[in-house]
Amino acid sequence: MAPIIKTTDLDKYFGRLYVLKNVSLEVTPKEVICLIGRSGSGKSTLLRCINFLEEPSDGMIEVDGLQIHPGIKGKQRRQIIHDIRLRTGMVFQEFNLFPHLTVVENVMEGPVTVKGMGKAQAIKIAEMNLERVGMSDKRDEYPNRLSGGQKQRVAIARALAMEPKVMLFDEPTSALDPELIGEVLMVMKKLAEEGTTMLVVTHEIGFARDVADRVIVLADGEFIEEGTPSQLFGNPKDKRTQALLERYREGQSSQEK
Amino acid sequence: MCPQTSGTSGTKSQADLIYAEQLRAKRRFAIGVAISWIVMLMLLVFLFSSTNIALGSFTLKTIHIDKAFIQENIAFIASGVGVTIGISALSILLATILALLAALGRLSKFPPIYALCTFYVSLIRGTPLYLQIFFFFLALPQIGIILPGFWAGVLALSLNYGAYMSEIFRAGLSSVSKGQREAALAIGMTPGQTMRRIVIPQALRFAIPPTGNEFIAMLKDSALVSATGFVHELMWRATRVGRAQFHNLEALIVAAVFYWIMTLIFSALQSRLETRMARGER
């Protein structure tokens, strides 16, 4: 099957800092991929390059057949970036709900402003997506009245309302209190079961093990190892992967104490 | 084993008790302040009540004011309230637009635009408002531009307050986090839509309460426009009748009372607005 996302030799520099090194990734439709790695390994940067919240320094990106590389410039470039953003939904670590809008308005904002949809239809779509994340009862609340987990579920609904081809999750549970992580992971698991294509940067090893089709380990801006969860967690080959998994295990057991 | 869960119900009621006690203390303080205010107000009124109190051989004389003069002229002075509010309202509106433009301009990556905004702010803040009013009223006619006093005043006040308020709007814009822009871009909004729909509404919400303060300040600074001699606002009317009949004391007291009352009313409205604007805040 044709990949929905394809990056070829993606490079990213922050000044002199070389944070993504020749990264090539293919995501096929309905696939759930978890990107794991220590902080600073480049996993979030990779995600943010795909929808151009960061400008890649070099290399090609293809999303749903739309190709972009440094040779494409000016108006054409802006148009492709816009079209790529329409095909990708993004969920942020810090939720980034719009605080001046209610829950339902947050979810409607994309369909109304970007797609030019009528209010009535946008409300319908918003309500349907709030239902999917179990947040219908809070539709008229402002974000400051919600818990972190609820905010993140609304943020997921907001991304889904644009009917993206692929969902990008940038550490969606890292800013949450431990007791609120479960509700967000549950929603994500449900989306995966519904066949949503998902690229997830996460430290939640349990989620990766249960839900991912493929797990990719990053270190120093490179893919060092990838495989199915059972391969990767059962029999990690690379020393750095082993060390990473060891750290996660320690973290988990110290939480349980 | 979670040690922090044990005994929460006990500490919670304790916290409630402490909170209730703090609330009571706050209320006591507020009542004390209110009573003191009333006493001070009564003292101030007494000071101008032209009563004489004999304390043995010593007579306490308070300031004498001519009530007949006040009765005759209060309507004339009061009819300036509308002009004062009109000038201030029009000027705050124009100042708000200028301030927003200047604040947005300072986000520009194009040097001349950025420079224009800082140049404007520096020039206006570097010269007195009084001078600016005269400049538009008295200096411009020399180059063939004749502005009525009212418009010279509005122009000067707008430009002046616009420069100061651009700082408020700049703070408002920078109060909107980068994540807000990213979230808007990620759902496909253009940079222009992101500005209009996400950044500016939040910046305005941040900026409206301080703009209310600026409006209240402007109500008083609009008195400077009386210097043109052609704008019949509160201050002009007070000085006019005060000087003509040598009753400046009474005339200025009347004007002061009007200014103070207006300030009190608008402060109250502004604090209500502030409460309403806080809705949905993070």
Coordinates of C-alpha atoms in Angstrom, one line a residue:
Chain A
M1 CA 0.0 0.0 0.0
A2 CA 1.2 3.5 -0.8
P3 CA 2.6 5.2 2.3
I4 CA 0.5 8.0 3.8
I5 CA 3.7 9.7 5.2
K6 CA 7.1 9.3 3.7
T7 CA 10.2 11.2 4.7
T8 CA 13.4 10.8 2.7
D9 CA 16.8 11.8 4.1
L10 CA 15.2 14.4 6.4
D11 CA 17.8 16.8 8.0
K12 CA 17.1 19.4 10.6
Y13 CA 19.6 21.8 12.1
F14 CA 18.9 24.2 14.9
G15 CA 21.8 26.6 14.2
R16 CA 24.8 24.4 14.4
L17 CA 22.9 21.7 16.3
Y18 CA 22.3 18.7 14.0
V19 CA 19.0 17.2 15.4
L20 CA 17.7 15.0 12.6
K21 CA 20.1 13.1 10.6
N22 CA 19.0 11.6 7.3
V23 CA 15.8 10.3 8.7
S24 CA 13.7 8.2 6.3
L25 CA 10.3 7.0 7.5
E26 CA 7.3 5.4 5.9
V27 CA 3.9 5.2 7.5
T28 CA 1.3 3.1 5.8
P29 CA -2.5 3.8 6.2
K30 CA -4.0 2.4 9.4
E31 CA -0.6 1.9 10.9
V32 CA 0.1 3.0 14.5
I33 CA 3.8 3.9 15.1
C34 CA 5.3 4.9 18.4
L35 CA 8.5 6.9 18.4
I36 CA 10.4 6.5 21.6
G37 CA 13.7 7.8 22.7
R38 CA 15.3 10.0 25.4
S39 CA 14.4 13.7 25.4
G40 CA 16.5 15.5 22.9
S41 CA 16.7 12.5 20.6
G42 CA 14.8 14.3 17.9
K43 CA 11.5 12.5 18.0
S44 CA 9.3 15.6 18.6
T45 CA 11.3 17.5 16.0
L46 CA 10.6 14.8 13.4
L47 CA 6.9 15.0 14.2
R48 CA 6.9 18.8 13.9
C49 CA 8.7 18.7 10.6
I50 CA 6.0 16.5 9.1
N51 CA 3.4 19.3 9.4
F52 CA 6.0 22.1 9.1
L53 CA 5.7 23.6 12.6
E54 CA 9.5 23.2 12.1
E55 CA 11.0 23.8 8.7
P56 CA 13.2 20.8 7.8
S57 CA 16.7 21.8 6.7
D58 CA 16.8 19.3 3.9
G59 CA 15.2 16.2 2.5
M60 CA 11.8 15.3 1.1
I61 CA 8.5 14.9 2.8
E62 CA 5.5 13.3 1.3
V63 CA 2.0 13.3 2.9
D64 CA -0.9 11.7 1.1
G65 CA 0.9 12.1 -2.2
L66 CA 1.8 15.8 -1.6
Q67 CA 5.5 16.1 -2.1
I68 CA 7.6 18.9 -0.7
H69 CA 11.4 19.5 -0.7
P70 CA 13.7 22.6 -0.5
G71 CA 13.4 23.1 -4.2
I72 CA 9.7 24.1 -3.9
K73 CA 9.5 27.7 -2.9
G74 CA 7.3 30.7 -2.5
K75 CA 3.5 30.5 -3.0
Q76 CA 3.5 26.9 -4.2
R77 CA 5.4 25.9 -1.0
R78 CA 2.9 27.7 1.2
Q79 CA 0.1 26.0 -0.6
I80 CA 1.5 22.5 -0.2
I81 CA 2.3 23.1 3.5
H82 CA -1.3 24.2 4.0
D83 CA -2.6 21.2 2.2
I84 CA -0.3 18.9 4.3
R85 CA -1.6 20.5 7.5
L86 CA -5.2 19.8 6.4
R87 CA -4.3 16.1 6.1
T88 CA -2.5 15.9 9.4
G89 CA -4.1 16.3 12.9
M90 CA -1.8 17.3 15.7
V91 CA -2.1 16.8 19.4
F92 CA 0.3 18.7 21.6
Q93 CA 1.9 18.0 25.0
E94 CA 0.5 21.2 26.4
F95 CA -3.0 20.8 24.8
N96 CA -3.1 24.3 23.5
L97 CA -6.8 24.6 23.6
F98 CA -8.0 28.1 22.7
P99 CA -8.9 29.5 26.1
H100 CA -11.3 32.2 24.8
L101 CA -13.5 29.6 23.1
T102 CA -15.8 27.0 24.7
V103 CA -15.2 23.3 24.2
V104 CA -17.5 23.0 21.2
E105 CA -16.2 26.3 19.7
N106 CA -12.7 24.9 20.0
V107 CA -13.6 21.9 17.9
M108 CA -15.7 24.0 15.4
E109 CA -12.9 26.5 14.8
G110 CA -11.1 24.5 12.2
P111 CA -14.1 23.4 10.1
V112 CA -15.6 27.0 10.2
T113 CA -12.5 29.1 9.7
V114 CA -10.4 26.8 7.5
K115 CA -13.0 24.8 5.6
G116 CA -15.5 27.6 5.5
M117 CA -18.2 25.2 6.7
G118 CA -21.6 26.5 7.9
K119 CA -22.2 26.8 11.7
A120 CA -24.9 24.2 11.8
Q121 CA -22.9 21.5 10.1
A122 CA -19.7 22.4 12.1
I123 CA -21.7 22.0 15.3
K124 CA -22.8 18.6 14.2
I125 CA -19.2 17.5 13.4
A126 CA -18.0 19.0 16.6
E127 CA -20.6 17.2 18.7
M128 CA -19.8 13.9 16.9
N129 CA -16.1 14.2 17.6
L130 CA -16.7 15.2 21.2
E131 CA -18.8 12.1 21.6
R132 CA -15.9 10.0 20.2
V133 CA -13.6 11.3 23.0
G134 CA -16.4 11.2 25.7
M135 CA -16.5 14.9 26.2
S136 CA -20.1 15.7 25.1
D137 CA -21.2 16.7 28.5
K138 CA -18.7 19.5 28.7
R139 CA -19.5 21.1 25.3
D140 CA -20.2 24.5 26.7
E141 CA -17.5 24.8 29.3
Y142 CA -14.4 26.9 28.8
P143 CA -11.1 25.0 28.8
N144 CA -10.0 26.5 32.2
R145 CA -12.8 24.5 33.8
L146 CA -11.4 21.2 32.5
S147 CA -8.8 18.8 33.9
G148 CA -5.7 18.1 32.0
G149 CA -7.0 14.8 30.7
Q150 CA -10.3 16.4 29.6
K151 CA -8.4 19.2 27.8
Q152 CA -6.3 16.7 25.9
R153 CA -9.4 14.7 24.9
V154 CA -11.0 18.0 23.6
A155 CA -7.7 18.7 21.8
I156 CA -7.9 15.3 20.1
A157 CA -11.5 16.0 19.1
R158 CA -10.4 19.3 17.6
A159 CA -7.8 17.6 15.5
L160 CA -10.3 14.9 14.4
A161 CA -12.9 17.4 13.4
M162 CA -10.7 18.3 10.4
E163 CA -10.9 14.7 9.3
P164 CA -7.1 14.3 8.8
K165 CA -5.6 11.3 7.1
V166 CA -3.1 10.8 9.9
M167 CA -2.9 11.9 13.5
L168 CA 0.4 13.2 15.0
F169 CA 0.6 12.9 18.8
D170 CA 3.5 14.8 20.4
E171 CA 3.9 13.4 23.9
P172 CA 0.2 13.7 24.6
T173 CA 0.3 12.5 28.2
S174 CA 3.6 14.0 29.4
A175 CA 2.0 17.1 30.9
L176 CA -0.7 15.1 32.7
D177 CA -1.0 14.1 36.4
P178 CA -0.4 10.3 36.6
E179 CA -4.1 9.6 37.4
L180 CA -5.3 11.4 34.2
I181 CA -3.0 9.6 31.7
G182 CA -5.3 6.6 31.4
E183 CA -8.4 8.4 30.0
V184 CA -6.3 9.9 27.2
L185 CA -4.5 6.6 26.4
M186 CA -7.9 4.9 26.3
V187 CA -9.2 7.4 23.7
M188 CA -6.1 6.9 21.6
K189 CA -6.4 3.2 21.8
K190 CA -10.0 3.4 20.6
L191 CA -8.9 5.6 17.7
A192 CA -6.3 3.0 16.8
E193 CA -8.9 0.3 16.9
E194 CA -11.1 2.3 14.5
G195 CA -8.3 2.2 12.0
T196 CA -6.8 5.8 12.5
T197 CA -3.3 6.2 11.2
M198 CA -1.2 7.4 14.1
L199 CA 2.3 8.6 14.7
V200 CA 2.8 8.9 18.4
V201 CA 5.8 10.3 20.2
T202 CA 5.5 8.9 23.7
H203 CA 7.2 7.7 26.9
E204 CA 4.2 5.4 27.6
I205 CA 5.8 2.0 27.0
G206 CA 2.7 0.2 28.1
F207 CA 0.7 2.0 25.4
A208 CA 3.4 1.3 22.8
R209 CA 3.4 -2.4 23.7
D210 CA -0.4 -2.7 23.6
V211 CA -1.3 -0.5 20.6
A212 CA 1.6 0.1 18.3
D213 CA 2.1 -1.9 15.1
R214 CA 5.6 -0.7 15.0
V215 CA 8.0 1.0 17.5
I216 CA 10.9 3.1 16.4
V217 CA 13.7 4.1 18.7
L218 CA 15.5 7.4 18.1
A219 CA 18.8 8.4 19.6
D220 CA 20.8 11.5 18.6
G221 CA 18.6 12.3 15.6
E222 CA 18.7 8.8 14.0
F223 CA 16.6 5.7 14.0
I224 CA 18.7 3.2 15.9
E225 CA 16.2 0.3 16.0
E226 CA 12.7 -0.5 14.9
G227 CA 10.3 -3.5 15.0
T228 CA 7.1 -4.8 16.3
P229 CA 6.5 -4.2 20.0
S230 CA 7.2 -7.9 20.8
Q231 CA 10.5 -7.9 18.9
L232 CA 11.6 -4.6 20.3
F233 CA 10.6 -4.9 23.9
G234 CA 11.2 -8.7 24.0
N235 CA 14.6 -8.7 22.4
P236 CA 16.2 -5.3 22.0
K237 CA 19.4 -5.4 19.9
D238 CA 20.9 -2.0 20.3
K239 CA 22.7 -1.2 23.6
R240 CA 21.0 2.2 23.7
T241 CA 17.6 0.7 23.3
Q242 CA 18.3 -1.7 26.1
A243 CA 19.5 1.2 28.3
L244 CA 16.4 3.2 27.4
L245 CA 14.0 0.3 28.3
E246 CA 15.9 -0.2 31.5
R247 CA 15.3 3.4 32.5
Y248 CA 11.6 3.1 31.7
R249 CA 11.4 -0.1 33.9
E250 CA 13.1 1.7 36.7
G251 CA 10.7 4.6 36.3
Q252 CA 7.7 2.4 36.4
S253 CA 8.8 0.4 39.5
S254 CA 9.6 3.6 41.4
Q255 CA 6.1 4.9 40.5
E256 CA 4.5 1.7 41.8
K257 CA 6.3 2.0 45.2
Chain B
M1 CA 1.2 2.6 49.1
C2 CA 0.4 6.2 48.6
P3 CA 1.1 8.2 51.8
Q4 CA -0.4 11.4 50.4
T5 CA -3.9 9.9 50.3
S6 CA -4.1 9.2 54.1
G7 CA -6.0 11.7 56.3
T8 CA -7.1 14.0 53.5
S9 CA -10.6 14.4 54.8
G10 CA -9.3 15.8 58.1
T11 CA -6.9 18.3 56.5
K12 CA -9.6 19.4 54.1
S13 CA -12.1 20.5 56.7
Q14 CA -9.2 22.2 58.5
A15 CA -8.3 24.0 55.3
D16 CA -12.0 25.1 54.9
L17 CA -12.0 26.5 58.5
I18 CA -8.8 28.5 57.8
Y19 CA -10.3 29.7 54.5
A20 CA -13.5 30.8 56.2
E21 CA -11.5 32.6 58.9
Q22 CA -9.4 34.4 56.3
L23 CA -12.6 35.4 54.5
R24 CA -14.1 36.8 57.7
A25 CA -10.9 38.8 58.4
K26 CA -11.0 40.2 54.9
R27 CA -14.6 41.3 55.3
R28 CA -13.9 43.0 58.7
F29 CA -11.1 44.9 57.0
A30 CA -13.3 46.0 54.1
I31 CA -15.9 47.2 56.5
G32 CA -13.3 49.2 58.4
V33 CA -12.1 50.8 55.2
A34 CA -15.6 51.7 54.1
I35 CA -16.4 53.4 57.4
S36 CA -13.1 55.3 57.3
W37 CA -13.9 56.5 53.8
I38 CA -17.3 57.8 54.9
V39 CA -15.7 59.7 57.8
M40 CA -13.1 61.2 55.6
L41 CA -15.7 62.3 53.1
M42 CA -17.7 63.9 55.8
L43 CA -14.7 65.7 57.1
L44 CA -14.0 67.0 53.6
V45 CA -17.6 68.2 53.2
F46 CA -17.4 69.8 56.6
L47 CA -14.1 71.6 55.7
F48 CA -16.0 73.4 53.0
S49 CA -19.3 73.9 54.9
S50 CA -18.7 77.5 56.0
T51 CA -19.8 76.7 59.5
N52 CA -18.3 78.4 62.6
I53 CA -18.0 76.4 65.7
A54 CA -17.2 78.2 69.0
L55 CA -14.9 76.3 71.3
G56 CA -14.8 78.5 74.3
S57 CA -12.8 81.6 73.3
F58 CA -11.6 79.9 70.1
T59 CA -13.8 79.7 67.0
L60 CA -13.2 77.0 64.4
K61 CA -13.9 78.5 61.0
T62 CA -14.3 76.3 58.0
I63 CA -13.9 77.4 54.4
H64 CA -16.6 79.6 53.1
I65 CA -18.0 78.8 49.7
D66 CA -20.7 80.7 48.0
K67 CA -23.6 78.4 47.5
A68 CA -25.7 80.9 45.5
F69 CA -22.9 81.0 42.9
I70 CA -22.9 77.2 42.7
Q71 CA -26.6 77.0 42.3
E72 CA -26.5 79.6 39.6
N73 CA -23.7 78.0 37.6
I74 CA -23.8 74.3 38.3
A75 CA -26.0 73.7 35.2
F76 CA -23.6 75.6 33.0
I77 CA -20.6 73.6 34.3
A78 CA -22.4 70.3 34.2
S79 CA -23.3 70.6 30.6
G80 CA -19.6 70.1 29.9
V81 CA -19.8 66.5 31.1
G82 CA -21.1 65.3 27.8
V83 CA -18.3 66.9 25.8
T84 CA -15.7 65.6 28.2
I85 CA -17.0 62.0 27.9
G86 CA -17.4 62.5 24.1
I87 CA -13.8 63.6 23.6
S88 CA -12.5 60.8 25.8
A89 CA -14.6 58.1 24.2
L90 CA -13.7 59.1 20.7
S91 CA -10.0 59.5 21.6
I92 CA -9.8 56.1 23.4
L93 CA -11.4 54.4 20.3
L94 CA -8.8 55.9 18.0
A95 CA -6.0 55.4 20.5
T96 CA -7.0 51.7 20.7
I97 CA -6.8 51.3 17.0
L98 CA -3.4 53.1 16.8
A99 CA -2.1 51.1 19.8
L100 CA -3.1 47.8 18.2
L101 CA -1.5 48.8 14.9
A102 CA 1.7 50.0 16.6
A103 CA 1.9 46.8 18.7
L104 CA 1.4 44.6 15.6
G105 CA 4.0 46.6 13.7
R106 CA 6.5 45.8 16.4
L107 CA 6.0 42.1 15.6
S108 CA 7.1 42.9 12.0
K109 CA 10.3 41.4 10.7
F110 CA 10.5 44.2 8.1
P111 CA 12.8 46.9 9.6
P112 CA 11.0 50.1 8.3
I113 CA 7.7 48.9 9.8
Y114 CA 9.2 48.1 13.1
A115 CA 11.1 51.3 13.1
L116 CA 8.0 53.4 12.2
C117 CA 6.3 52.0 15.3
T118 CA 9.1 52.6 17.7
F119 CA 9.7 56.0 16.2
Y120 CA 6.1 57.0 16.7
V121 CA 6.1 55.8 20.3
S122 CA 9.4 57.5 21.1
L123 CA 8.4 60.8 19.5
I124 CA 5.0 61.0 21.3
R125 CA 6.3 59.8 24.6
G126 CA 9.2 62.2 24.4
T127 CA 7.0 65.3 24.3
P128 CA 4.3 66.7 26.6
L129 CA 0.7 66.1 25.9
Y130 CA 0.0 69.8 26.5
L131 CA 2.5 70.7 23.8
Q132 CA 0.9 68.2 21.4
I133 CA -2.6 69.7 21.9
F134 CA -1.2 73.2 21.1
F135 CA 0.7 71.8 18.2
F136 CA -2.4 70.5 16.5
F137 CA -4.4 73.6 17.4
L138 CA -2.0 76.4 17.0
A139 CA 1.0 75.2 15.0
L140 CA -0.8 73.4 12.2
P141 CA -2.7 76.5 11.0
Q142 CA 0.7 78.0 10.1
I143 CA 1.1 75.3 7.4
G144 CA -2.4 75.7 6.3
I145 CA -4.1 73.0 8.3
I146 CA -6.8 74.4 10.5
L147 CA -8.4 72.0 12.9
P148 CA -11.3 73.0 15.2
G149 CA -10.3 72.8 18.9
F150 CA -12.3 69.6 19.4
W151 CA -10.6 67.7 16.7
A152 CA -7.2 69.0 17.6
G153 CA -7.8 67.7 21.1
V154 CA -9.1 64.4 19.9
L155 CA -6.1 64.0 17.5
A156 CA -3.6 64.9 20.2
L157 CA -5.2 62.6 22.9
S158 CA -5.5 59.7 20.4
L159 CA -1.9 59.9 19.3
N160 CA -0.6 60.4 22.8
Y161 CA -2.6 57.6 24.4
G162 CA -2.1 55.3 21.4
A163 CA 1.7 55.5 22.0
Y164 CA 1.4 54.6 25.6
M165 CA -1.2 52.0 25.1
S166 CA 0.8 50.2 22.4
E167 CA 2.9 48.8 25.3
I168 CA -0.3 47.3 26.8
F169 CA -1.2 45.7 23.5
R170 CA 2.3 44.5 23.0
A171 CA 2.2 42.8 26.3
G172 CA -1.2 41.4 25.3
L173 CA 0.1 39.9 22.1
S174 CA 3.1 38.4 23.9
S175 CA 0.9 36.9 26.6
V176 CA -0.5 34.6 23.9
S177 CA 1.8 31.5 23.9
K178 CA 3.6 30.1 20.9
G179 CA 1.6 27.0 21.4
Q180 CA -1.6 28.8 20.6
R181 CA -0.2 29.9 17.2
E182 CA 1.1 26.4 16.6
A183 CA -2.3 24.8 17.4
A184 CA -4.0 27.2 15.0
L185 CA -1.5 26.6 12.2
A186 CA -1.7 22.8 12.8
I187 CA -5.4 22.8 12.0
G188 CA -4.7 24.6 8.8
M189 CA -5.3 28.3 9.6
T190 CA -3.2 30.8 7.6
P191 CA -1.0 33.2 9.6
G192 CA -3.6 35.9 9.0
Q193 CA -6.5 33.7 10.4
T194 CA -4.3 32.7 13.3
M195 CA -3.8 36.4 14.2
R196 CA -7.5 37.4 13.7
R197 CA -9.2 34.4 15.3
I198 CA -6.8 33.2 17.9
V199 CA -4.1 35.7 18.9
I200 CA -5.8 39.1 18.7
P201 CA -9.0 38.1 20.6
Q202 CA -6.8 36.7 23.4
A203 CA -4.6 39.8 23.4
L204 CA -7.6 42.1 23.5
R205 CA -9.0 40.2 26.4
F206 CA -5.7 40.8 28.2
A207 CA -5.7 44.5 27.1
I208 CA -9.3 45.6 27.8
P209 CA -9.0 46.0 31.6
P210 CA -5.9 48.3 31.3
T211 CA -7.6 50.1 28.4
G212 CA -10.4 50.9 30.9
N213 CA -7.8 52.5 33.2
E214 CA -6.5 54.5 30.3
F215 CA -10.0 55.7 29.5
I216 CA -10.4 56.9 33.1
A217 CA -7.0 58.7 32.9
M218 CA -8.1 60.3 29.6
L219 CA -11.3 61.6 31.2
K220 CA -9.0 63.8 33.3
D221 CA -6.4 64.6 30.7
S222 CA -9.1 65.8 28.4
A223 CA -9.2 68.9 30.7
L224 CA -6.0 70.0 28.9
V225 CA -8.0 70.5 25.8
S226 CA -9.7 73.4 27.5
A227 CA -6.5 75.3 26.9
T228 CA -7.5 75.8 23.3
G229 CA -10.3 77.9 24.5
F230 CA -12.8 76.5 22.0
V231 CA -13.9 73.3 23.5
H232 CA -16.6 73.7 26.0
E233 CA -15.9 70.8 28.2
L234 CA -16.0 70.6 32.0
M235 CA -12.7 72.3 32.7
W236 CA -13.3 75.1 30.2
R237 CA -16.7 75.9 31.7
A238 CA -15.4 75.8 35.3
T239 CA -12.6 78.2 34.6
R240 CA -14.7 80.4 32.5
V241 CA -17.4 81.1 35.2
G242 CA -14.8 81.0 38.0
R243 CA -12.6 83.6 36.5
A244 CA -15.4 85.9 35.3
Q245 CA -17.0 86.1 38.7
F246 CA -13.9 85.5 40.8
H247 CA -15.3 82.4 42.2
N248 CA -12.6 80.0 41.1
L249 CA -12.8 78.1 44.4
E250 CA -16.4 77.1 43.9
A251 CA -16.2 76.5 40.2
L252 CA -13.2 74.2 40.5
I253 CA -14.8 72.3 43.4
V254 CA -17.8 71.7 41.3
A255 CA -15.7 70.5 38.3
A256 CA -13.6 68.3 40.7
V257 CA -16.8 66.7 42.0
F258 CA -17.9 65.9 38.5
Y259 CA -14.6 64.5 37.5
W260 CA -14.5 62.4 40.6
I261 CA -18.0 61.1 40.2
M262 CA -17.3 60.2 36.6
T263 CA -14.1 58.4 37.6
L264 CA -16.0 56.5 40.3
I265 CA -18.7 55.4 37.9
F266 CA -16.3 54.3 35.2
S267 CA -14.0 52.5 37.6
A268 CA -17.0 50.5 38.9
L269 CA -18.0 49.7 35.3
Q270 CA -14.4 48.8 34.5
S271 CA -14.1 46.4 37.4
R272 CA -17.3 44.7 36.3
L273 CA -15.9 44.4 32.8
E274 CA -12.7 43.0 34.2
T275 CA -14.7 40.3 36.1
R276 CA -16.6 39.4 32.9
M277 CA -13.4 39.3 30.8
A278 CA -11.9 36.8 33.2
R279 CA -14.4 34.3 31.9
G280 CA -12.6 31.4 30.2
E281 CA -9.2 32.5 31.4
R282 CA -6.7 29.7 32.0

